[in-house]
Tab-separated table of C-alpha atoms and ligand atoms in Angstrom:
chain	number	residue	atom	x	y	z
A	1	UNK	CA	54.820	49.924	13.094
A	2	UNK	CA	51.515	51.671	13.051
A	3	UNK	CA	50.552	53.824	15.906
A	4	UNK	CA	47.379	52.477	15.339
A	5	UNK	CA	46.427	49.049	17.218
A	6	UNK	CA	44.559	48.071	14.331
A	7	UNK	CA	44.435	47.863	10.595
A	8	UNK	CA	41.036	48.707	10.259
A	9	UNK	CA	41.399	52.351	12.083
A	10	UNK	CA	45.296	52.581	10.341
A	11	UNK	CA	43.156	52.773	7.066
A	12	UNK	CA	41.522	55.660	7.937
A	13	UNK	CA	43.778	57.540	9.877
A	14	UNK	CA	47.128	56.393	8.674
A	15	UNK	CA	49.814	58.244	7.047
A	16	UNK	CA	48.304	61.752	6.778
A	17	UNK	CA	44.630	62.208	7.340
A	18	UNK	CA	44.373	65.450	7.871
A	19	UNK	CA	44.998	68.962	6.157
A	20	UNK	CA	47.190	70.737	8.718
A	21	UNK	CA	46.482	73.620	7.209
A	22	UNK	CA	42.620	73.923	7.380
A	23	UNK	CA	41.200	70.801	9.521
A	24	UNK	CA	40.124	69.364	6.099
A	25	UNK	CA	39.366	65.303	6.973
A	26	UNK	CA	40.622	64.944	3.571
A	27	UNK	CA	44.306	65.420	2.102
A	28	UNK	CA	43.484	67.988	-0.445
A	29	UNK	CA	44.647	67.124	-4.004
A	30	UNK	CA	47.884	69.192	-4.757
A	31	UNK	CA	47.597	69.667	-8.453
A	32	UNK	CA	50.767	71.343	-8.969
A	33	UNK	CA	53.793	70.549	-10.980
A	34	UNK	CA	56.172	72.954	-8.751
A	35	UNK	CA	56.608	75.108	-6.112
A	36	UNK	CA	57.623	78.019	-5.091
A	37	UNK	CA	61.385	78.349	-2.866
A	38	UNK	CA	61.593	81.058	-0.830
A	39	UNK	CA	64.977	81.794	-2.218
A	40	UNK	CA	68.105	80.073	-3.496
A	41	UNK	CA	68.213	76.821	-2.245
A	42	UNK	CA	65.016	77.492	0.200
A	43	UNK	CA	62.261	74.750	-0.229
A	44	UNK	CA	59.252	73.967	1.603
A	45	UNK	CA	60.066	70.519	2.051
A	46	UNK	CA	58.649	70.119	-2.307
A	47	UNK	CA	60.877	70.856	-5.067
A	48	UNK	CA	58.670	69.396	-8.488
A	49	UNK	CA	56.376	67.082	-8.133
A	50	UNK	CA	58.050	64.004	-9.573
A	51	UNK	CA	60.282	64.081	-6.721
A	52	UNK	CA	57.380	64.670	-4.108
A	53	UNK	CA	53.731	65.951	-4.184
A	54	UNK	CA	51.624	66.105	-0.371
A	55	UNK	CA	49.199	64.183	-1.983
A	56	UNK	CA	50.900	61.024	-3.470
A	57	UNK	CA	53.595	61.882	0.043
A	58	UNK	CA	50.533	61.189	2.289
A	59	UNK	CA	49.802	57.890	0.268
A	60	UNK	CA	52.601	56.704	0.635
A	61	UNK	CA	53.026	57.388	4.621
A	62	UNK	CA	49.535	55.611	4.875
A	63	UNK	CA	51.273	52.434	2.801
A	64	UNK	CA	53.971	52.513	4.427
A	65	UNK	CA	52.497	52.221	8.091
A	66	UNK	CA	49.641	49.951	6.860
A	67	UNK	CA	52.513	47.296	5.718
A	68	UNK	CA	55.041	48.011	8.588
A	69	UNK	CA	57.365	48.981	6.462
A	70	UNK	CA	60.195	51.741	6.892
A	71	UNK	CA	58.866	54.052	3.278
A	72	UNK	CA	56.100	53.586	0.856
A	73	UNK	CA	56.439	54.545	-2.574
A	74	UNK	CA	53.758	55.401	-5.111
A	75	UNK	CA	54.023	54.788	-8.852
A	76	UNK	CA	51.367	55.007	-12.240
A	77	UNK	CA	50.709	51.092	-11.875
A	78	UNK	CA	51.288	48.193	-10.627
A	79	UNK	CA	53.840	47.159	-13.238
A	80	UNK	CA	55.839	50.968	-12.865
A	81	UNK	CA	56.347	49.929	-9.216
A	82	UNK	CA	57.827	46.228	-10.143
A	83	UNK	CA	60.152	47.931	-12.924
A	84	UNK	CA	61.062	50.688	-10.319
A	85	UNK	CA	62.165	47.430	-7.347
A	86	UNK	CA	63.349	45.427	-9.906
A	87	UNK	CA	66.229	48.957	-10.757
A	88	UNK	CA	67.945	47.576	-7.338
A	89	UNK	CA	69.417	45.154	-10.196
A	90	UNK	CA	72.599	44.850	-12.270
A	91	UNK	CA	73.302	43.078	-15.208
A	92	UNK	CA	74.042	39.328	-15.065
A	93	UNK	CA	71.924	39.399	-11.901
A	94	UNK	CA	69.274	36.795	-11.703
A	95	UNK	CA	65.398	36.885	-10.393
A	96	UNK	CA	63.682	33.725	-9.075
A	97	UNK	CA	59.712	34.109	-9.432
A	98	UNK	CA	57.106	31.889	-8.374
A	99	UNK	CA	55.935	29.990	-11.034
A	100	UNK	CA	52.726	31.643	-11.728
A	101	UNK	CA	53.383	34.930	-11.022
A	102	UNK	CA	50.912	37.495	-12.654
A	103	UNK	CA	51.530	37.284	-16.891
A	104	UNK	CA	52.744	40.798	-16.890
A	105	UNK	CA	55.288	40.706	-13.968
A	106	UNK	CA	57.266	37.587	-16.713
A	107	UNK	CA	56.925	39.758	-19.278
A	108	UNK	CA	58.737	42.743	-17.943
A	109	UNK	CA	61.447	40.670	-17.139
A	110	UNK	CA	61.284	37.938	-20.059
A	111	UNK	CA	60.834	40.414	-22.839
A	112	UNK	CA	62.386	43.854	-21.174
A	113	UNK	CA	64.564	43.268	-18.565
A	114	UNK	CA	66.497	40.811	-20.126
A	115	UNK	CA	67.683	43.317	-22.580
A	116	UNK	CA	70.097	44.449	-19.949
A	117	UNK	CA	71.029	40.983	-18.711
A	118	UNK	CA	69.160	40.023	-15.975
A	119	UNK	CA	67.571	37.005	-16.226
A	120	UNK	CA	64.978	35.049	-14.891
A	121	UNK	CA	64.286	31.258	-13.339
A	122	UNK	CA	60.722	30.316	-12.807
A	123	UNK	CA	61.454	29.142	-8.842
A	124	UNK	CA	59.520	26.381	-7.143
A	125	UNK	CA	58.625	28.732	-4.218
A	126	UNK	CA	55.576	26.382	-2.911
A	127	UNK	CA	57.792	23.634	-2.294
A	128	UNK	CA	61.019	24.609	0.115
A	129	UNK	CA	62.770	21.614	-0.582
A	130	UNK	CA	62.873	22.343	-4.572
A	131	UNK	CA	63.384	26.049	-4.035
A	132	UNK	CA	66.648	26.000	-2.308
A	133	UNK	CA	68.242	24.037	-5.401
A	134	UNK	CA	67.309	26.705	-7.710
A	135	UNK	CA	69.637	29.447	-6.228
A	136	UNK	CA	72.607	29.431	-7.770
A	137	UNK	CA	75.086	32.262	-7.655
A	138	UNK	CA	73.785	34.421	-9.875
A	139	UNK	CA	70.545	34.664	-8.084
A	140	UNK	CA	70.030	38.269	-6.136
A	141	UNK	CA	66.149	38.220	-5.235
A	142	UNK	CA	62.944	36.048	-5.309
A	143	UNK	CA	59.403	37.315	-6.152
A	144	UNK	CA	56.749	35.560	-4.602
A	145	UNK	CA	53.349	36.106	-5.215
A	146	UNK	CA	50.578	34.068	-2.579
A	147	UNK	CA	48.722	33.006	-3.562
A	148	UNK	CA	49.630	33.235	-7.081
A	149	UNK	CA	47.858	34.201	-9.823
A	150	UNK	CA	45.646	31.987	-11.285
A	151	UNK	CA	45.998	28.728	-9.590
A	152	UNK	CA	46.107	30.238	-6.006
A	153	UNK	CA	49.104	28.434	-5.311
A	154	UNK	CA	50.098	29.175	-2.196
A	155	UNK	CA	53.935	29.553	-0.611
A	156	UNK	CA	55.467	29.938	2.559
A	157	UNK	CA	56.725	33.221	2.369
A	158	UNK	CA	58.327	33.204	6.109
A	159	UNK	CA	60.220	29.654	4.852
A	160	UNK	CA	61.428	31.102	1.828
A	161	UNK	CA	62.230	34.301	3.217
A	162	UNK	CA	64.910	32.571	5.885
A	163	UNK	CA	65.852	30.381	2.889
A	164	UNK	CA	66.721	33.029	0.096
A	165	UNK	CA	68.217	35.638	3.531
A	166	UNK	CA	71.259	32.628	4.096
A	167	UNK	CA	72.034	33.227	0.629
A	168	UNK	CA	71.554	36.551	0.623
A	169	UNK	CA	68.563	37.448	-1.503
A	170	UNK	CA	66.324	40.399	-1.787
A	171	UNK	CA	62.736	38.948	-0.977
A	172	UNK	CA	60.313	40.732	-2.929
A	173	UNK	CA	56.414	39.790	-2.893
A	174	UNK	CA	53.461	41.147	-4.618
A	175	UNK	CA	50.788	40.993	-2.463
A	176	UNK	CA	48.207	42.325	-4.496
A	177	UNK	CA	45.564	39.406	-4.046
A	178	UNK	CA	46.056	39.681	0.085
A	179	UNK	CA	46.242	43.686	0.429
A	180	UNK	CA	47.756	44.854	3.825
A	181	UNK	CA	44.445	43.735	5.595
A	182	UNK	CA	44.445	40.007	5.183
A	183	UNK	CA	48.557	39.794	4.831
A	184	UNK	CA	51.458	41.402	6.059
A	185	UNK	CA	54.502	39.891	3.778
A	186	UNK	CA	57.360	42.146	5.685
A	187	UNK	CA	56.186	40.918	9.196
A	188	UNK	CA	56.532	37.049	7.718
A	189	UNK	CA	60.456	38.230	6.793
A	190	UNK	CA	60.065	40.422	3.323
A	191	UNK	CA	62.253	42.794	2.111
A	192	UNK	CA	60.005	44.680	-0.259
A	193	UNK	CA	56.133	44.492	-0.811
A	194	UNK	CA	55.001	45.574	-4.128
A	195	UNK	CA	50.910	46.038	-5.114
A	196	UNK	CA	48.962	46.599	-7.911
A	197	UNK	CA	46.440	49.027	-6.230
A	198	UNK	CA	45.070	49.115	-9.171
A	199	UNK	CA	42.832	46.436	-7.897
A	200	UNK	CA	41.589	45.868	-3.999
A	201	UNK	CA	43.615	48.364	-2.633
A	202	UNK	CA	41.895	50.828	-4.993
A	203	UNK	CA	38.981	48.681	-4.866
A	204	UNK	CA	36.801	50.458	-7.574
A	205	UNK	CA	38.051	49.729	-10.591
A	206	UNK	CA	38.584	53.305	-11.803
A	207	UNK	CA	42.025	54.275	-11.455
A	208	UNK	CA	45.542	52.385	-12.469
A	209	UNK	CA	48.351	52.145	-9.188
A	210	UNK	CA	51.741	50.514	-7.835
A	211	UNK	CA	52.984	50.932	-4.781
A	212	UNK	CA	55.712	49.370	-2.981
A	213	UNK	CA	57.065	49.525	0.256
A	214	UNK	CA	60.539	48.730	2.158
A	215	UNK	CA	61.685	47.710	5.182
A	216	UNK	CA	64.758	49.638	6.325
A	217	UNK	CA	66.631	52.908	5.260
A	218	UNK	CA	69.192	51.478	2.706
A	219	UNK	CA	66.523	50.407	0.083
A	220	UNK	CA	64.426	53.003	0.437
A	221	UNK	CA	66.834	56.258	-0.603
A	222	UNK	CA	67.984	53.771	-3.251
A	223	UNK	CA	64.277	53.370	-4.390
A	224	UNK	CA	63.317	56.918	-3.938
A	225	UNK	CA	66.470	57.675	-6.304
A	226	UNK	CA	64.834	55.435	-8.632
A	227	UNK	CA	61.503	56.798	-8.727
A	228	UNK	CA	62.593	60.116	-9.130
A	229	UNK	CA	64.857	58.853	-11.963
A	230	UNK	CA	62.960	57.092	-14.243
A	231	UNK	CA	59.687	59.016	-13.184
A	232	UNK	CA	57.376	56.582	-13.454
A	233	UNK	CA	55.257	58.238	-10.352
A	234	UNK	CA	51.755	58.772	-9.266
A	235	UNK	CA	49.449	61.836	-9.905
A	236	UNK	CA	48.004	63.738	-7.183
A	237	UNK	CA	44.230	62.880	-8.380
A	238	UNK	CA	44.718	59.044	-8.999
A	239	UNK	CA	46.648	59.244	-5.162
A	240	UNK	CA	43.624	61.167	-3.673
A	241	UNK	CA	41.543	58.334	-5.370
A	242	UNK	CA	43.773	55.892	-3.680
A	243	UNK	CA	43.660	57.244	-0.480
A	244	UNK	CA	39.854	57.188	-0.793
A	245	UNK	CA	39.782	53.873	-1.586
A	246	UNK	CA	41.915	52.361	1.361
A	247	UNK	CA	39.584	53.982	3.898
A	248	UNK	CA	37.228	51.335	3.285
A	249	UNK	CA	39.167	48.144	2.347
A	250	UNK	CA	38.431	46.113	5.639
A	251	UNK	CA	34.463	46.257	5.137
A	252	UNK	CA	34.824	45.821	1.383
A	253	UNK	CA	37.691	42.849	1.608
A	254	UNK	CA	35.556	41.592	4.671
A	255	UNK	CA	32.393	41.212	1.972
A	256	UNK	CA	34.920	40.136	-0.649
A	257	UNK	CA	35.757	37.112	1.240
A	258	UNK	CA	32.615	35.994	2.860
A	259	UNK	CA	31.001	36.232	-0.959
A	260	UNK	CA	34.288	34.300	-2.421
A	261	UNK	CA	33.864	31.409	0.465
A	262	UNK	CA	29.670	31.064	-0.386
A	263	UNK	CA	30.775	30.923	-4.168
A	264	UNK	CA	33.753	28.551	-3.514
A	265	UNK	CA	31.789	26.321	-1.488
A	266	UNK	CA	29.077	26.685	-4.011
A	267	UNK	CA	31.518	25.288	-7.229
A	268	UNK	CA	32.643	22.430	-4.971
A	269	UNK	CA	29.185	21.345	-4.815
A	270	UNK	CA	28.205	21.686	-8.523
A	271	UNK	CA	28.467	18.773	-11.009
A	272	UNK	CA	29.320	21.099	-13.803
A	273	UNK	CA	33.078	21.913	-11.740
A	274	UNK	CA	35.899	19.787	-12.056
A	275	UNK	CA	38.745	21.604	-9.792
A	276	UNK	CA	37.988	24.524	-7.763
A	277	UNK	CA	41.653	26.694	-6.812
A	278	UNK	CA	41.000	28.602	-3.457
A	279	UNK	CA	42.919	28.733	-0.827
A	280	UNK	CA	40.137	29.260	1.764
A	281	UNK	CA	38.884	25.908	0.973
A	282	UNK	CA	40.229	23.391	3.791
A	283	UNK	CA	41.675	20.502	0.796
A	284	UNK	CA	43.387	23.250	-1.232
A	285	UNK	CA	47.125	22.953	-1.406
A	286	UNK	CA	48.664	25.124	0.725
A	287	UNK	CA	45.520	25.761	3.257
A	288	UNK	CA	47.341	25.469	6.773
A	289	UNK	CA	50.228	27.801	5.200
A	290	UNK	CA	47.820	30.747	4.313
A	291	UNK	CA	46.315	30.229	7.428
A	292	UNK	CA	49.115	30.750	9.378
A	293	UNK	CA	49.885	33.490	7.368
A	294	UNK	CA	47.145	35.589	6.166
A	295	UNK	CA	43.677	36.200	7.785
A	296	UNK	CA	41.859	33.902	5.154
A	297	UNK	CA	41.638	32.805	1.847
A	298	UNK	CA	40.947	36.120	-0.088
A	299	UNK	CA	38.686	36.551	-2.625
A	300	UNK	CA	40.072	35.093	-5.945
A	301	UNK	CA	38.825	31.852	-6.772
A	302	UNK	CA	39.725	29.798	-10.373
A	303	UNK	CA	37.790	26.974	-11.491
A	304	UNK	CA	37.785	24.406	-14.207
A	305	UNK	CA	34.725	23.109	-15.826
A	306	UNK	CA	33.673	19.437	-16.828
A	307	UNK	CA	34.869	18.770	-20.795
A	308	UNK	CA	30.841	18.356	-21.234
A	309	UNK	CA	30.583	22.375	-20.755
A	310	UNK	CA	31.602	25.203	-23.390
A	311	UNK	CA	33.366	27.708	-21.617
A	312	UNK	CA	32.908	30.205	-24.238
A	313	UNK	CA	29.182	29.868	-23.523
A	314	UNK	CA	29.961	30.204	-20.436
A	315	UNK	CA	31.491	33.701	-20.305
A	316	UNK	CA	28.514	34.731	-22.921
A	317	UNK	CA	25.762	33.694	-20.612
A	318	UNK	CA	26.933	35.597	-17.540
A	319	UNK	CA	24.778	38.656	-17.167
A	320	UNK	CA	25.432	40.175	-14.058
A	321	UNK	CA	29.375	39.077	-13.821
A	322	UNK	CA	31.532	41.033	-16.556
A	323	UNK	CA	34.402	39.190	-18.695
A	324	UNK	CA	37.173	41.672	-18.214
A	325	UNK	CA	40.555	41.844	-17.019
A	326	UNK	CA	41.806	43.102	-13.436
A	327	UNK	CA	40.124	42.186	-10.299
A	328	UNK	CA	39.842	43.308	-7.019
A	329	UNK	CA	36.915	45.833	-7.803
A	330	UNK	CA	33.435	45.898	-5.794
A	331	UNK	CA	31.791	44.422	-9.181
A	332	UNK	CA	32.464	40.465	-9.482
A	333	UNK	CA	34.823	40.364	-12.791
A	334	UNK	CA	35.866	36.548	-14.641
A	335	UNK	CA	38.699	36.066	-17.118
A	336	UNK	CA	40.351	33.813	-19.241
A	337	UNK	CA	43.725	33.544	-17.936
A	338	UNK	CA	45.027	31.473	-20.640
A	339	UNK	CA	44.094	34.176	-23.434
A	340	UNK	CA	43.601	37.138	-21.238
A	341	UNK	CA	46.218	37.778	-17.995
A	342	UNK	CA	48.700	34.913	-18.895
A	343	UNK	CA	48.692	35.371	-22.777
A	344	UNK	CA	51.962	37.097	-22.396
A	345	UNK	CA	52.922	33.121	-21.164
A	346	UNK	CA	54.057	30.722	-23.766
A	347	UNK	CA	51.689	27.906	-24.519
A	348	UNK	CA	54.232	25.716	-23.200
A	349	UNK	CA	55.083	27.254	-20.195
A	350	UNK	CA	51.623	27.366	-19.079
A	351	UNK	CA	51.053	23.835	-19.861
A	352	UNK	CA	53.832	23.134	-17.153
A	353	UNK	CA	52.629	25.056	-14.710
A	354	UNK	CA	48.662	23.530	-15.007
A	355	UNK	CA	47.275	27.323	-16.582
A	356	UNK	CA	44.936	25.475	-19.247
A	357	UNK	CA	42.363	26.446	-21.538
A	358	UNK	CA	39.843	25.220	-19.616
A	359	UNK	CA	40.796	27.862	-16.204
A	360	UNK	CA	38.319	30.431	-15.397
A	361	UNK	CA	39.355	33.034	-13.148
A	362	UNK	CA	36.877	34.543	-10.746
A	363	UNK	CA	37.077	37.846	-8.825
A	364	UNK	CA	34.148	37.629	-6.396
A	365	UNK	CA	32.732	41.263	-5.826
A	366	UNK	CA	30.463	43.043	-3.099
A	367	UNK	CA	27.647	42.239	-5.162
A	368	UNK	CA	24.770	40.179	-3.205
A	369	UNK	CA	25.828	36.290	-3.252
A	370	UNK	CA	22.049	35.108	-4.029
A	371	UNK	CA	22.631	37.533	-7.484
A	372	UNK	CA	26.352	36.587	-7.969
A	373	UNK	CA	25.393	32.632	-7.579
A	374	UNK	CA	22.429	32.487	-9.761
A	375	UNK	CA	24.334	34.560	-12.365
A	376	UNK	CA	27.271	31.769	-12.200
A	377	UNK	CA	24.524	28.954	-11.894
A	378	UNK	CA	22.799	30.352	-15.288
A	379	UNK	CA	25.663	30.506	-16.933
A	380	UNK	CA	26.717	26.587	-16.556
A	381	UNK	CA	23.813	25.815	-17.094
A	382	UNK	CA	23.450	27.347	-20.761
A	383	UNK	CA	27.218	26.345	-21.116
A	384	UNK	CA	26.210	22.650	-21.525
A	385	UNK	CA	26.978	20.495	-23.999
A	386	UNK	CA	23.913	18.101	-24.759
B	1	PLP	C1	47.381	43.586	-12.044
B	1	PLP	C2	48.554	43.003	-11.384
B	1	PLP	C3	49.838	43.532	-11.569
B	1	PLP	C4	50.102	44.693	-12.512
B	1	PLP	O1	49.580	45.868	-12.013
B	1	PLP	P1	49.048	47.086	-12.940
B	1	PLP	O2	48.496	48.029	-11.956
B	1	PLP	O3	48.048	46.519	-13.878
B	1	PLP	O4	50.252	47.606	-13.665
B	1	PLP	C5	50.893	42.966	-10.870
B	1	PLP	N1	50.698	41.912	-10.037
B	1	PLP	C6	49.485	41.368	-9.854
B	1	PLP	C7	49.332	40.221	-8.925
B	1	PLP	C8	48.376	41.890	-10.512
B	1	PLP	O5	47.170	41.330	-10.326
C-alpha cells in the first residue's frame, strides 16, 4: 500500500524521490557496472549492477507502491519482463491468454516458449462461463490483458481471478493500456502485473521498458532470482527516464482520455466508420465491467472503416497523426494491427478473433483535439472511394 493517499502525489514521491545523499529532488543516474566492498564479503547493500543499481532499485520501489504490490521489478522491455514472469514455469505447464493479447506476448510463447514445452490455449477470458471450461490440468496461469489489444475487449479480471485462484492459477495481467493510474489489476485479485513502459508509463516515446510487479514474498525472490539470471534488466539512464516519465502520467493520461472520448465520440458520429472498439463508449462490450474496474475507458480506440474507403489512403493522408507502431506516447500514433502489431498472428487466427484487414488502431495523444480531429477527418475524407 502506498503511504501516499493518492496516485497522483505516489507518482511523484513514490519509491525513492530523493538523493539521501545530497537533497537532490532527483534520483541521480548511477552509471556504474560495480561497486566497491569494503572488504571480503562487505557490500553496501550493491554488488554489480545486474543484480541491483539505486537507480533502476528506486524504479522499481516507485512501481511497486504505485501498483500495491509487495516488489517491482525492472527489465529492457516490455517483452524481457513477460519472458522473465513467464520463468515461474516448467515444462508441460500450460498458459491461458486472452484471446487478443498483444501479437508479441503469442509469439514468445507460440514460437519460443514452446521449445521447452509449455504451451499455450487462447482462453475466453471476457466470457466467465467459457473460461472456466478451458482449464484443464495442465493449466498453471492466465494472462489477461483489458482491455485487449486491438479490439478493446474487455474482461473481468476480479471474476477470473477467483475463477483461475479455485484451481490454482497464477493470474498474470498486462496492464499496459490502463497504467497504475486508471487500473489497479492486484487490488481486483492479481498475482502479477506486467507493463510495457515502453509506452504510457514512459509516456514519450523515447525509451524501451518492462516492469512487473508481485504481490507477496514467495514470487518475488523467485523473480528477482530470475532477473538476475537471465539478465535481461534495465539500465540506469533508460530507469532515470522512466522515473521521469511517471511523475507526470496522471495529467498526461488525464489529457489522453478526455482527447480519446472527443475522438471516439467523434468516429461514432461519422458516416465513413463502421465499428468503433472503445471501451469508454457506453454500447461497447464490456462497458459496466471497466467501469467498475478502472477509472475510464483509456485512451486506445480501434475503428473499422466503410468498404467504400481505402484504408491505405487513409494512413497516407494523415499529416499530423504518424503510422507507427507502439502507443502510449504524448504524439497521437495509428497502426495496422493486422500487418503491423498482430502480424506475428496467423491469418487464421486473427480471422477468429475479428482482427481484420480493415482495423485501424488509434493511440490518441496530448495533441489539441480540434488538430487531432481535423487530421482524422482529412484523412477519410481523401480515403474515399468515388
Ligand atoms: C508493447 C506491448 C508489449 C511489449 O512491450 P515492449 O516494451 O515493446 O517489449 C506487451 N504488451 C502490450 C500490451 C504492449 O502494448
Amino acid at each position: 500500500m502506498s503511504k501516499f493517499l493518492n496516485t497522483e502525489t505516489a507518482l511523484i514521491h513514490g519509491g525513492i524521490s530523493i538523493d539521501e545523499r545530497t537533497g537532490a529532488v532527483n534520483v541521480p543516474i548511477y552509471q556504474t557496472s560495480t561497486y566497491k566492498q569494503d572488504g571480503l564479503g562487505k557490500m553496501r547493500g550493491y554488488e554489480y549492477s545486474r543484480t541491483g543499481n539505486p537507480t533502476r532499485e528506486a524504479l522499481e520501489k516507485l512501481i511497486a507502491e504505485l501498483e500495491g504490490g509487495y516488489a517491482g521489478f525492472a527489465f529492457a522491455s516490455g517483452m524481457a519482463a513477460l519472458t522473465a514472469v513467464l520463468s515461474l514455469l516448467k515444462s508441460g505447464d500450460r498458459v491461458l491468454i486472452s484471446s487478443n493479447v498483444y501479437g508479441g506476448t503469442f509469439r514468445l510463447l507460440d514460437k519460443v516458449f514452446n521449445h521447452f514445452s509449455i504451451n499455450y490455449t487462447i482462453a475466453d477470458t471476457a466470457d466467465t462461463s467459457v473460461y472456466e471450461t478451458q482449464i484443464t490440468d495442465d493449466v498453471k496461469a492466465v494472462i489477461i490483458e483489458s482491455p485487449a489489444n486491438p479490439l478493446m475487449t474487455v474482461t473481468d479480471i476480479k471474476a477470473v481471478a477467483e475463477i483461475s485462484h479455485k484451481h490454482g492459477l497464477l493470474v498474470i495481467v498486462d496492464n499496459t493500456f490502463m497504467t497504475p493510474y486508471l487500473q489497479k489489476p492486484l487490488e481486483l485479485g492479481a498475482d502479477i502485473v506486467v507493463h510495457s513502459a515502453t509506452k504510457y508509463l514512459g509516456g514519450h516515446s523515447d525509451v524501451v521498458s518492462g516492469l512487473a510487479v508481485v504481490n507477496s514474498q514467495e514470487p518475488a525472490e523467485k523473480i528477482a532470482f530470475i532477473q538476475n539470471s537471465t539478465g535481461g534488466v534495465l539500465a540506469p539512464f533508460d530507469s532515470f527516464l522512466l522515473i521521469r516519465g511517471i511523475k507526470t502520467l496522471a495529467v498526461r493520461m488525464d489529457r489522453h482520455v478526455y482527447n480519446a472520448e472527443k475522438t471516439a465520440e467523434f468516429l461514432s458520429n461519422h458516416k465513413a466508420v463502421k465499428n468503433v472498439y472503445y471501451p469508454g463508449l457506453e454500447n461497447s462490450q464490456g462497458y459496466e465491467t471497466n467501469k467498475r474496474q478502472a477509472k475510464n475507458g483509456g485512451a486506445m480506440i480501434s475503428f473499422e472503416l466503410n468498404e467504400n474507403y481505402d484504408i491505405e489512403k487513409f494512413f497516407e493522408s494523415l499529416e499530423l497523426v504518424s503510422l507507427a507502431e507502439s502507443l502510449g506516447g504524448v504524439e497521437s500514433l495509428v497502426c495496422h494491427p493486422s500487418t503491423m502489431t498482430h502480424a506475428s498472428i496467423t491469418a487464421d487466427i486473427r480471422k477468429k478473433v475479428g482482427i481484420t484487414d480493415g482495423l485501424i488502431r488509434l493511440s490518441v495523444g496530448i495533441e489539441n483535439i480540434d488538430d487531432i480531429l481535423s487530421d482524422i477527418a482529412q484523412a477519410v475524407e481523401k480515403a474515399e472511394i468515388k
